[in-house]
Coordinates of C-alpha atoms and ligand atoms in Angstrom, one line a residue:
M2 CA -76.0 -107.8 -50.7
D3 CA -72.5 -106.7 -51.5
D4 CA -69.8 -106.2 -49.7
R5 CA -68.9 -102.4 -49.7
S6 CA -70.9 -102.0 -46.2
I7 CA -69.6 -104.5 -44.2
G8 CA -66.6 -103.1 -41.0
S9 CA -68.5 -99.7 -41.5
T10 CA -68.6 -99.6 -37.5
E11 CA -65.6 -101.2 -35.7
E12 CA -65.6 -103.2 -32.4
T13 CA -63.6 -105.9 -30.6
L14 CA -64.3 -109.4 -28.3
D15 CA -62.6 -106.8 -25.8
P16 CA -65.6 -106.2 -22.6
E17 CA -66.9 -102.6 -22.2
S18 CA -65.7 -102.7 -19.3
W19 CA -63.0 -104.8 -17.9
E20 CA -64.2 -104.2 -14.3
E21 CA -67.3 -106.7 -14.7
L22 CA -65.0 -109.4 -16.5
R23 CA -62.6 -109.1 -13.9
Q24 CA -65.2 -109.7 -11.2
L25 CA -66.4 -112.8 -13.0
G26 CA -63.0 -113.8 -13.6
H27 CA -62.2 -113.7 -9.7
R28 CA -65.9 -115.9 -8.8
M29 CA -64.4 -118.1 -11.4
V30 CA -61.0 -119.0 -9.5
D31 CA -62.6 -118.8 -6.4
D32 CA -65.2 -121.6 -7.5
M33 CA -62.5 -123.9 -9.2
F34 CA -60.5 -123.8 -6.0
S35 CA -63.7 -124.9 -3.9
Y36 CA -64.0 -127.1 -6.4
F37 CA -60.7 -128.7 -5.9
E38 CA -61.4 -128.4 -2.0
D39 CA -64.2 -130.4 -2.2
L40 CA -63.3 -133.0 -4.4
R41 CA -63.7 -135.8 -2.7
K42 CA -66.9 -135.0 -1.3
R43 CA -68.4 -135.4 -5.1
P44 CA -69.0 -138.3 -7.2
V45 CA -66.0 -139.3 -9.3
W46 CA -68.8 -139.2 -12.0
Q47 CA -72.6 -139.2 -12.9
P48 CA -74.1 -139.6 -16.2
M49 CA -75.9 -136.4 -17.9
P50 CA -79.5 -136.0 -17.6
E51 CA -81.4 -136.1 -20.6
D52 CA -82.7 -132.5 -20.6
V53 CA -78.9 -131.4 -19.8
R54 CA -77.9 -133.4 -22.8
A55 CA -80.5 -131.9 -25.2
R56 CA -78.9 -128.6 -24.5
F57 CA -76.0 -129.4 -26.9
Q58 CA -78.3 -129.6 -29.5
E59 CA -79.1 -125.7 -29.3
P60 CA -78.1 -123.9 -32.7
I61 CA -75.5 -121.1 -32.4
P62 CA -76.0 -118.6 -31.2
L63 CA -76.7 -114.9 -32.8
T64 CA -77.3 -112.6 -30.2
P65 CA -75.0 -112.6 -26.8
Q66 CA -76.1 -114.5 -24.1
G67 CA -72.9 -112.4 -21.9
A68 CA -69.9 -114.1 -19.9
E69 CA -71.9 -114.4 -17.2
E70 CA -74.6 -116.3 -18.6
A71 CA -71.5 -117.9 -20.5
Y72 CA -70.3 -119.2 -17.6
T73 CA -73.6 -119.7 -15.3
D74 CA -73.7 -122.7 -18.4
F75 CA -70.2 -123.9 -17.8
T76 CA -71.8 -124.9 -13.8
K77 CA -74.9 -125.9 -14.3
L78 CA -73.9 -128.0 -17.9
I79 CA -70.4 -128.9 -17.7
L80 CA -68.9 -128.8 -14.6
P81 CA -71.0 -132.0 -12.9
Y82 CA -71.2 -133.7 -15.9
V83 CA -67.1 -134.7 -16.7
T84 CA -65.1 -137.6 -16.7
G85 CA -63.9 -137.1 -12.8
N86 CA -60.0 -137.8 -13.2
A87 CA -59.0 -135.0 -11.0
H88 CA -60.7 -136.9 -8.6
P89 CA -59.0 -138.8 -5.6
R90 CA -60.8 -142.1 -6.2
F91 CA -60.4 -142.0 -10.3
W92 CA -58.5 -144.5 -11.8
G93 CA -59.5 -145.2 -15.4
W94 CA -57.2 -145.7 -18.8
V95 CA -54.5 -143.9 -17.9
C96 CA -55.1 -140.4 -16.6
G97 CA -54.0 -137.6 -14.6
N98 CA -56.1 -135.4 -12.1
G99 CA -54.1 -131.4 -13.5
T100 CA -53.3 -129.2 -10.2
G101 CA -54.6 -125.7 -9.4
L102 CA -51.2 -124.0 -10.2
S103 CA -51.0 -125.4 -14.2
M104 CA -54.8 -124.5 -14.2
L105 CA -53.6 -120.9 -13.5
A106 CA -50.7 -121.2 -15.6
E107 CA -52.8 -122.4 -18.8
M108 CA -54.7 -119.4 -18.3
L109 CA -51.2 -117.1 -18.6
A110 CA -50.4 -119.0 -21.4
A111 CA -54.0 -118.0 -23.2
A112 CA -54.0 -114.7 -21.7
I113 CA -50.4 -114.4 -23.9
N114 CA -51.9 -116.6 -26.4
S115 CA -48.2 -117.0 -28.2
S116 CA -48.1 -119.7 -30.9
V117 CA -44.6 -121.2 -30.0
D118 CA -43.5 -122.0 -33.3
G119 CA -39.6 -120.9 -32.6
F120 CA -39.2 -117.5 -33.0
D121 CA -37.5 -115.2 -30.7
D122 CA -40.3 -115.8 -28.3
A123 CA -39.9 -116.3 -25.1
G124 CA -42.4 -119.1 -25.5
T125 CA -39.8 -121.2 -27.7
Y126 CA -37.0 -120.8 -24.5
V127 CA -39.3 -122.2 -22.1
E128 CA -40.3 -125.0 -24.3
A129 CA -36.4 -125.9 -25.3
Q130 CA -36.0 -125.9 -21.3
V131 CA -38.5 -127.9 -20.5
I132 CA -37.0 -130.9 -23.0
A133 CA -33.7 -130.6 -21.6
W134 CA -35.8 -131.0 -18.3
C135 CA -37.5 -133.9 -19.4
K136 CA -33.9 -135.6 -20.8
T137 CA -33.0 -135.2 -17.0
M138 CA -35.7 -136.3 -16.0
L139 CA -35.6 -139.4 -18.0
G140 CA -32.0 -139.8 -17.6
Y141 CA -32.0 -139.6 -21.5
R142 CA -28.9 -138.3 -23.7
P143 CA -28.0 -134.9 -23.6
E144 CA -27.7 -134.3 -27.1
A145 CA -31.2 -135.5 -28.0
S146 CA -33.9 -133.4 -29.4
G147 CA -37.3 -133.1 -28.5
I148 CA -41.2 -131.6 -28.9
L149 CA -43.7 -130.9 -27.2
L150 CA -46.9 -132.2 -28.5
S151 CA -50.6 -133.1 -27.6
G152 CA -50.4 -136.4 -26.3
C153 CA -48.3 -140.1 -27.1
S154 CA -50.5 -140.5 -30.0
M155 CA -48.4 -138.0 -31.4
A156 CA -45.4 -138.6 -29.8
N157 CA -45.5 -142.2 -31.1
F158 CA -46.4 -141.1 -34.7
V159 CA -43.5 -138.7 -34.3
G160 CA -40.8 -140.7 -33.5
L161 CA -41.9 -143.7 -36.2
A162 CA -42.0 -140.5 -38.6
V163 CA -38.5 -139.9 -37.7
A164 CA -36.9 -142.9 -38.2
R165 CA -39.4 -143.5 -41.8
N166 CA -37.8 -140.9 -43.1
N167 CA -34.6 -141.5 -42.4
L168 CA -34.5 -145.0 -43.8
R169 CA -31.6 -145.3 -45.2
D170 CA -33.2 -147.9 -47.9
A171 CA -35.6 -145.4 -49.0
D172 CA -36.4 -142.1 -49.3
V173 CA -39.7 -142.1 -48.2
K174 CA -39.3 -137.9 -47.2
Q175 CA -39.3 -137.1 -51.4
R176 CA -40.6 -140.4 -53.0
G177 CA -43.3 -141.7 -50.9
L178 CA -43.5 -145.6 -50.1
A179 CA -44.3 -146.6 -53.7
G180 CA -41.8 -148.6 -55.3
T181 CA -40.3 -149.1 -52.1
S182 CA -40.1 -152.8 -50.5
P183 CA -42.9 -153.3 -47.5
L184 CA -42.0 -151.5 -44.5
I185 CA -42.5 -153.1 -40.9
V186 CA -42.7 -152.2 -37.4
Y187 CA -42.6 -154.5 -34.7
G188 CA -44.8 -154.7 -31.1
S189 CA -46.3 -156.6 -29.3
T190 CA -49.8 -158.0 -28.5
E191 CA -49.9 -155.1 -25.8
A192 CA -48.4 -152.7 -27.4
H193 CA -50.7 -149.2 -27.7
S194 CA -53.6 -148.6 -30.4
S195 CA -52.0 -145.4 -31.3
I196 CA -49.2 -147.4 -32.3
Q197 CA -51.4 -149.0 -35.2
K198 CA -53.0 -145.6 -35.9
A199 CA -49.1 -144.1 -36.2
V200 CA -48.7 -147.2 -38.9
Q201 CA -51.7 -146.5 -40.6
L202 CA -51.3 -142.6 -40.9
L203 CA -47.6 -143.3 -42.2
G204 CA -49.2 -144.8 -45.1
L205 CA -47.6 -148.1 -44.3
G206 CA -50.7 -149.9 -43.5
T207 CA -52.1 -152.1 -40.6
H208 CA -50.7 -154.8 -41.9
A209 CA -47.0 -153.2 -41.4
L210 CA -47.6 -153.6 -37.5
S211 CA -46.3 -157.0 -36.7
R212 CA -47.5 -158.2 -33.6
I213 CA -46.0 -160.3 -31.2
P214 CA -46.9 -162.5 -29.2
V215 CA -46.0 -161.8 -25.5
D216 CA -45.0 -164.0 -22.3
D217 CA -46.7 -164.7 -19.2
A218 CA -46.0 -161.4 -17.7
H219 CA -47.3 -159.5 -20.6
R220 CA -43.8 -158.9 -21.8
I221 CA -42.9 -159.0 -25.7
D222 CA -41.4 -162.7 -26.2
V223 CA -37.8 -161.3 -27.7
R224 CA -36.7 -164.9 -29.3
A225 CA -40.5 -164.4 -31.2
L226 CA -39.8 -160.7 -32.4
A227 CA -36.1 -161.5 -33.5
S228 CA -37.7 -164.7 -35.6
A229 CA -40.3 -162.5 -37.2
I230 CA -37.4 -159.9 -38.6
E231 CA -34.9 -162.9 -40.1
H232 CA -38.4 -164.2 -41.7
D233 CA -39.4 -160.7 -42.9
R234 CA -36.0 -159.7 -44.0
A235 CA -35.5 -162.9 -46.3
A236 CA -39.1 -162.5 -47.6
G237 CA -37.2 -158.8 -49.2
R238 CA -39.7 -156.8 -46.6
I239 CA -37.6 -154.0 -44.8
P240 CA -37.8 -153.8 -41.0
L241 CA -38.5 -150.2 -40.2
A242 CA -38.5 -150.1 -36.7
I243 CA -38.9 -152.0 -33.2
I244 CA -41.5 -150.4 -30.3
G245 CA -40.9 -151.0 -26.4
T246 CA -43.4 -150.4 -24.4
A247 CA -42.3 -149.1 -21.0
G248 CA -45.6 -150.0 -18.8
T249 CA -48.2 -151.4 -21.2
V250 CA -51.3 -149.9 -20.9
N251 CA -53.2 -153.2 -19.9
T252 CA -51.5 -154.3 -17.0
G253 CA -48.3 -152.0 -16.9
A254 CA -45.8 -154.6 -18.2
I255 CA -42.3 -153.3 -18.7
D256 CA -40.7 -155.1 -22.4
D257 CA -36.9 -156.4 -21.5
L258 CA -35.6 -153.1 -23.0
P259 CA -31.8 -154.4 -22.8
A260 CA -32.6 -157.3 -25.3
L261 CA -35.0 -155.2 -27.4
A262 CA -31.8 -152.8 -27.4
D263 CA -29.7 -155.2 -28.3
L264 CA -31.5 -156.7 -31.1
A265 CA -32.3 -153.3 -32.9
A266 CA -28.6 -152.6 -32.8
R267 CA -27.3 -155.8 -34.3
Q268 CA -30.3 -155.4 -36.8
R269 CA -29.6 -151.9 -37.1
I270 CA -33.5 -151.0 -36.9
W271 CA -34.6 -148.2 -35.3
F272 CA -35.6 -148.9 -31.6
H273 CA -38.4 -146.5 -30.5
L274 CA -40.2 -146.7 -26.6
D275 CA -43.4 -145.9 -25.6
G276 CA -43.0 -144.6 -22.2
A277 CA -46.4 -143.3 -22.3
F278 CA -46.6 -143.2 -17.7
G279 CA -44.0 -145.7 -17.6
A280 CA -41.0 -144.1 -18.3
C281 CA -41.9 -141.6 -15.7
A282 CA -41.1 -144.2 -13.2
A283 CA -37.0 -143.5 -14.1
L284 CA -37.1 -140.5 -12.1
S285 CA -37.4 -143.1 -9.0
P286 CA -33.7 -144.3 -8.8
A287 CA -35.7 -147.2 -6.8
L288 CA -37.5 -148.3 -9.7
R289 CA -35.1 -146.7 -12.3
P290 CA -33.6 -150.5 -13.2
K291 CA -36.9 -151.8 -14.5
L292 CA -36.6 -149.2 -17.2
A293 CA -32.7 -150.2 -18.0
G294 CA -32.6 -149.7 -21.4
L295 CA -34.6 -147.3 -22.0
E296 CA -31.5 -144.8 -22.3
R297 CA -30.2 -146.6 -25.6
A298 CA -33.7 -146.1 -27.6
D299 CA -33.6 -143.9 -30.6
S300 CA -37.0 -142.2 -30.0
I301 CA -38.6 -142.3 -26.7
A302 CA -42.8 -140.9 -26.7
F303 CA -44.0 -140.2 -23.1
D304 CA -46.7 -137.9 -21.6
L305 CA -46.9 -135.1 -18.5
H306 CA -50.6 -135.2 -18.3
K307 CA -50.3 -139.1 -17.4
W308 CA -47.7 -139.5 -14.5
M309 CA -46.6 -136.3 -14.0
Y310 CA -50.4 -135.2 -13.7
F311 CA -50.2 -131.8 -15.9
P312 CA -53.4 -130.8 -16.9
Y313 CA -54.1 -132.3 -20.8
E314 CA -53.0 -131.6 -23.0
A315 CA -49.0 -132.4 -23.0
G316 CA -47.4 -135.4 -24.7
C317 CA -43.1 -135.2 -25.6
V318 CA -40.9 -137.1 -27.6
L319 CA -37.2 -137.2 -27.4
V320 CA -34.9 -137.9 -30.4
R321 CA -31.7 -139.3 -30.0
S322 CA -29.9 -136.4 -32.5
D323 CA -31.5 -133.3 -33.7
A324 CA -29.9 -133.4 -36.9
E325 CA -32.3 -137.2 -37.6
H326 CA -35.5 -135.0 -36.1
R327 CA -35.3 -132.3 -37.9
A328 CA -34.4 -134.2 -41.4
A329 CA -37.8 -135.7 -41.2
F330 CA -40.1 -132.1 -40.9
R331 CA -38.0 -130.0 -42.3
Y332 CA -40.1 -127.6 -45.0
E333 CA -39.1 -125.0 -47.4
A334 CA -41.6 -121.6 -46.8
A335 CA -40.5 -117.8 -47.3
Y336 CA -42.7 -116.7 -44.9
M337 CA -41.2 -118.9 -42.5
A338 CA -37.8 -118.6 -43.4
P339 CA -35.6 -117.5 -39.9
S340 CA -33.9 -114.5 -40.4
T341 CA -30.9 -113.2 -38.8
R342 CA -32.3 -110.8 -36.5
G343 CA -35.8 -109.5 -35.1
L344 CA -38.6 -111.6 -34.3
S345 CA -38.1 -114.5 -37.1
A346 CA -34.1 -114.6 -35.6
A347 CA -33.2 -118.0 -35.2
R348 CA -31.7 -118.3 -31.9
S349 CA -33.2 -121.5 -30.4
Q350 CA -35.2 -124.3 -31.7
P351 CA -37.2 -123.9 -34.9
F352 CA -40.3 -126.2 -33.2
T353 CA -42.5 -125.8 -36.7
E354 CA -39.8 -128.0 -38.3
Y355 CA -39.6 -130.8 -35.3
G356 CA -43.2 -132.3 -36.0
P357 CA -46.3 -131.7 -38.0
Q358 CA -48.0 -128.7 -36.0
L359 CA -47.2 -125.2 -37.7
S360 CA -49.6 -123.2 -35.0
R361 CA -48.7 -124.5 -31.6
G362 CA -49.7 -124.2 -28.2
F363 CA -47.7 -122.8 -25.4
R364 CA -48.1 -126.5 -23.5
A365 CA -45.0 -125.8 -21.8
L366 CA -45.9 -123.3 -19.3
K367 CA -47.9 -125.5 -17.1
I368 CA -45.2 -128.2 -17.0
W369 CA -42.0 -125.7 -16.1
M370 CA -44.2 -123.1 -13.9
G371 CA -45.2 -126.3 -12.2
I372 CA -41.7 -128.0 -11.8
K373 CA -41.0 -124.8 -10.5
E374 CA -43.6 -124.9 -8.1
H375 CA -42.3 -128.5 -6.6
G376 CA -39.2 -128.9 -7.4
I377 CA -39.1 -132.6 -9.4
D378 CA -38.7 -134.4 -6.3
K379 CA -41.5 -134.2 -5.4
F380 CA -43.1 -135.7 -8.6
R381 CA -40.5 -138.7 -7.5
R382 CA -42.2 -139.4 -4.8
L383 CA -45.7 -138.8 -6.2
I384 CA -44.6 -141.4 -8.5
E385 CA -43.1 -143.8 -6.0
Q386 CA -46.4 -143.4 -3.6
N387 CA -48.5 -144.6 -6.4
V388 CA -46.5 -147.4 -6.9
A389 CA -46.5 -148.2 -3.3
Q390 CA -50.9 -148.4 -3.9
A391 CA -50.9 -150.6 -6.2
R392 CA -48.8 -153.0 -4.5
Y393 CA -51.0 -152.1 -1.5
L394 CA -54.2 -152.4 -3.4
A395 CA -52.9 -155.8 -4.9
E396 CA -52.3 -157.1 -1.2
L397 CA -55.7 -156.8 -0.5
V398 CA -56.8 -158.1 -3.5
T399 CA -55.0 -161.4 -2.4
A400 CA -55.8 -161.4 1.2
S401 CA -59.4 -161.1 -0.3
P402 CA -61.2 -164.6 -0.6
E403 CA -64.4 -162.8 -2.8
L404 CA -61.3 -161.2 -5.4
E405 CA -58.3 -162.2 -7.2
L406 CA -55.3 -160.8 -9.2
L407 CA -55.6 -161.5 -13.2
A408 CA -52.0 -160.0 -13.8
P409 CA -48.7 -159.0 -12.1
V410 CA -48.5 -155.4 -10.7
S411 CA -45.2 -154.4 -12.0
L412 CA -45.6 -150.9 -11.9
N413 CA -48.8 -148.9 -10.9
V414 CA -51.9 -150.9 -12.5
V415 CA -53.6 -153.6 -11.2
C416 CA -55.9 -155.6 -12.7
L417 CA -59.1 -157.8 -10.3
R418 CA -62.1 -159.3 -10.8
Y419 CA -64.5 -160.5 -7.9
R420 CA -64.8 -164.4 -8.0
F421 CA -68.3 -164.8 -8.8
P422 CA -69.4 -168.6 -9.0
G423 CA -69.6 -170.4 -12.6
D424 CA -67.5 -170.2 -15.8
D425 CA -65.4 -167.3 -17.1
D426 CA -68.1 -166.2 -19.7
Q427 CA -70.7 -165.8 -16.8
R428 CA -67.8 -164.2 -14.4
N429 CA -67.4 -162.2 -17.3
T430 CA -71.1 -160.7 -17.5
L431 CA -71.4 -160.2 -13.9
N432 CA -68.1 -158.2 -13.5
R433 CA -69.2 -156.1 -16.2
E434 CA -72.2 -155.1 -14.4
L435 CA -70.6 -154.7 -11.5
L436 CA -67.8 -152.3 -12.6
H437 CA -71.3 -150.4 -14.6
R438 CA -72.8 -150.2 -11.0
L439 CA -69.7 -149.2 -9.5
Q440 CA -69.1 -146.0 -11.7
E441 CA -72.7 -145.4 -11.5
S442 CA -72.7 -145.0 -7.9
G443 CA -69.9 -142.0 -8.7
A444 CA -67.9 -143.7 -5.3
A445 CA -65.0 -144.8 -7.9
V446 CA -64.3 -145.1 -11.3
P447 CA -61.6 -148.2 -12.2
S448 CA -61.9 -149.0 -16.0
H449 CA -61.9 -152.0 -18.0
T450 CA -60.0 -154.4 -19.8
V451 CA -59.8 -157.8 -20.9
L452 CA -56.8 -160.2 -20.5
N453 CA -56.4 -164.0 -21.9
G454 CA -60.2 -164.0 -22.0
R455 CA -61.3 -162.3 -18.7
F456 CA -62.9 -159.1 -17.9
A457 CA -60.9 -157.2 -15.4
L458 CA -61.3 -154.4 -13.8
R459 CA -58.4 -152.3 -14.3
V460 CA -56.9 -149.8 -11.4
S461 CA -54.2 -147.3 -12.6
I462 CA -53.0 -145.1 -10.5
T463 CA -51.6 -142.1 -11.9
N464 CA -53.2 -139.8 -9.5
H465 CA -51.8 -137.8 -6.9
R466 CA -54.9 -137.1 -4.7
S467 CA -55.2 -140.8 -4.0
R468 CA -54.9 -142.2 -0.4
R469 CA -54.6 -146.0 0.8
E470 CA -57.9 -145.3 2.6
D471 CA -58.8 -145.3 -0.8
F472 CA -58.2 -148.1 -1.7
D473 CA -59.8 -149.7 1.3
F474 CA -63.1 -148.2 0.3
L475 CA -62.6 -149.5 -3.5
V476 CA -62.1 -153.0 -2.1
H477 CA -64.5 -152.7 0.1
E478 CA -66.8 -151.1 -2.3
V479 CA -66.5 -153.9 -4.8
E480 CA -66.9 -156.5 -2.7
K481 CA -70.2 -155.2 -1.7
L482 CA -71.7 -155.1 -5.1
G483 CA -70.4 -158.5 -6.0
R484 CA -72.1 -160.3 -2.6
E485 CA -75.2 -158.0 -3.9
L486 CA -75.0 -159.6 -7.4
V487 CA -74.7 -163.0 -6.0
R488 CA -78.1 -162.6 -4.1
E489 CA -79.9 -161.7 -6.9
P490 CA -82.7 -163.4 -8.1
G491 CA -81.7 -164.6 -12.1
R492 CA -78.1 -163.7 -11.5
Q493 CA -76.9 -167.3 -10.9
P494 CA -75.0 -169.0 -12.8
T495 CA -76.9 -172.1 -14.5
G496 CA -76.1 -175.3 -12.9
T497 CA -75.4 -173.8 -9.7
R498 CA -78.9 -173.0 -8.6
Ligands
LIG14 C1 -52.3 -143.7 -23.0 C2 -51.1 -144.2 -23.9 C3 -50.8 -144.0 -25.0 C4 -51.5 -142.8 -25.8 O1 -51.4 -141.1 -25.3 P1 -52.2 -140.3 -25.5 O2 -51.4 -139.0 -24.3 O3 -53.2 -140.8 -25.2 O4 -52.4 -139.9 -27.0 C5 -49.8 -144.1 -25.9 N1 -49.4 -145.7 -25.2 C6 -49.4 -145.7 -24.1 C7 -48.6 -147.0 -23.5 C8 -50.8 -145.2 -23.6 O5 -50.5 -146.0 -22.2

């Protein structure tokens, strides 16, 4: 075969008739609104049966199945078996719910299909405005620059990349790391795993992440941090950045941000804040004091798909100065050089010079439309509602003789366990089993973590659909499963039989 015969008949991916697709589209929208309406009646999650799982091994289709069939597959094979974070009783990891309008906004963004590179494209102006709104929401410096990214992992990476590429002591952007003294990033033992990935991707290696111990409230020990810095400097290493966490993933703890900002300023070290979900509490004047010092961070990473409830993916990094942010990612390429007029006129922010991506989705649209739809005050109230719900759950746990709290509740994360008889090992095994049964029942989905060797059911509330009765129900279900397990033959710990 040669290539002379290819393309002799012309075709397109558009349908022969838009009418059929229009009807299918209307049905899809109807179905999804019914899905939203009925969420509460559905199991939060259910495991995928083997026969359905097998369907995902089918080879690539060569011939058309058709739009209708493809959609039927979605409703049968996918929709019933998703994580379930749209549900009012989903509290695993840190997941937002999404909203009806933002679903539609995602459709609009896909329809126009802009790559938001920073050209004279409406998407550029929308993203720039969303970044400006993010600064207002967090009470961060108006002169800061920013960019939307896939999530907080990328935002942490970009924040640290800006710190590294602007380092005074070494020109890492041009010369790489060879020949520089080792660079060290400081974070607590509770700092997020994405920080670890970031130091690895930045070529520093895992050992460059200095893990500082935490206090009883799971906050970084600032004195231990100060002495680690002294020690590293004395050994000829270069402190690159201090990571503060506002809302640790395990317990929602907030580091002492003013103390970290002071130390970073004194030592002239970049202060990066990982505020994946916790930073959003800055919207509330009542909660903002917990985040005092946030405005002093040199860069802030946070998510809009967690505690702002927007659909995946949407993370954001803010950097104290536009010049430093752009310097870290600026590049030369004739085909991307801005012109004085036309589509590639540099009228706004050339986003491709502010992060690793060239082609970039129109993430900003769902945020822009969602904030217009509700007004930012509504988001403040929902965040406050989730914090009040966490306190309510903590009170239920404290009041129950069968349950115990495993960490102080500082924001929206509640870690608890059932008080099974036996030692910690036996309790861990039983609480793990309890959590599996709870998830498999479809009643509710908390996730898990381990705190000081103790297995915890972790309830992380970034859910605009939860109501207080959902937490009553959760406590009821955990107590019921706990009693069931206590009574099960062979489950009693040895020694108490
Ligand atoms: C979720 C989370 C991250 C990572 O964010 P992604 O959006 O999942 O990439 C980083 N830090 C903390 C504290 C988190 O909770």
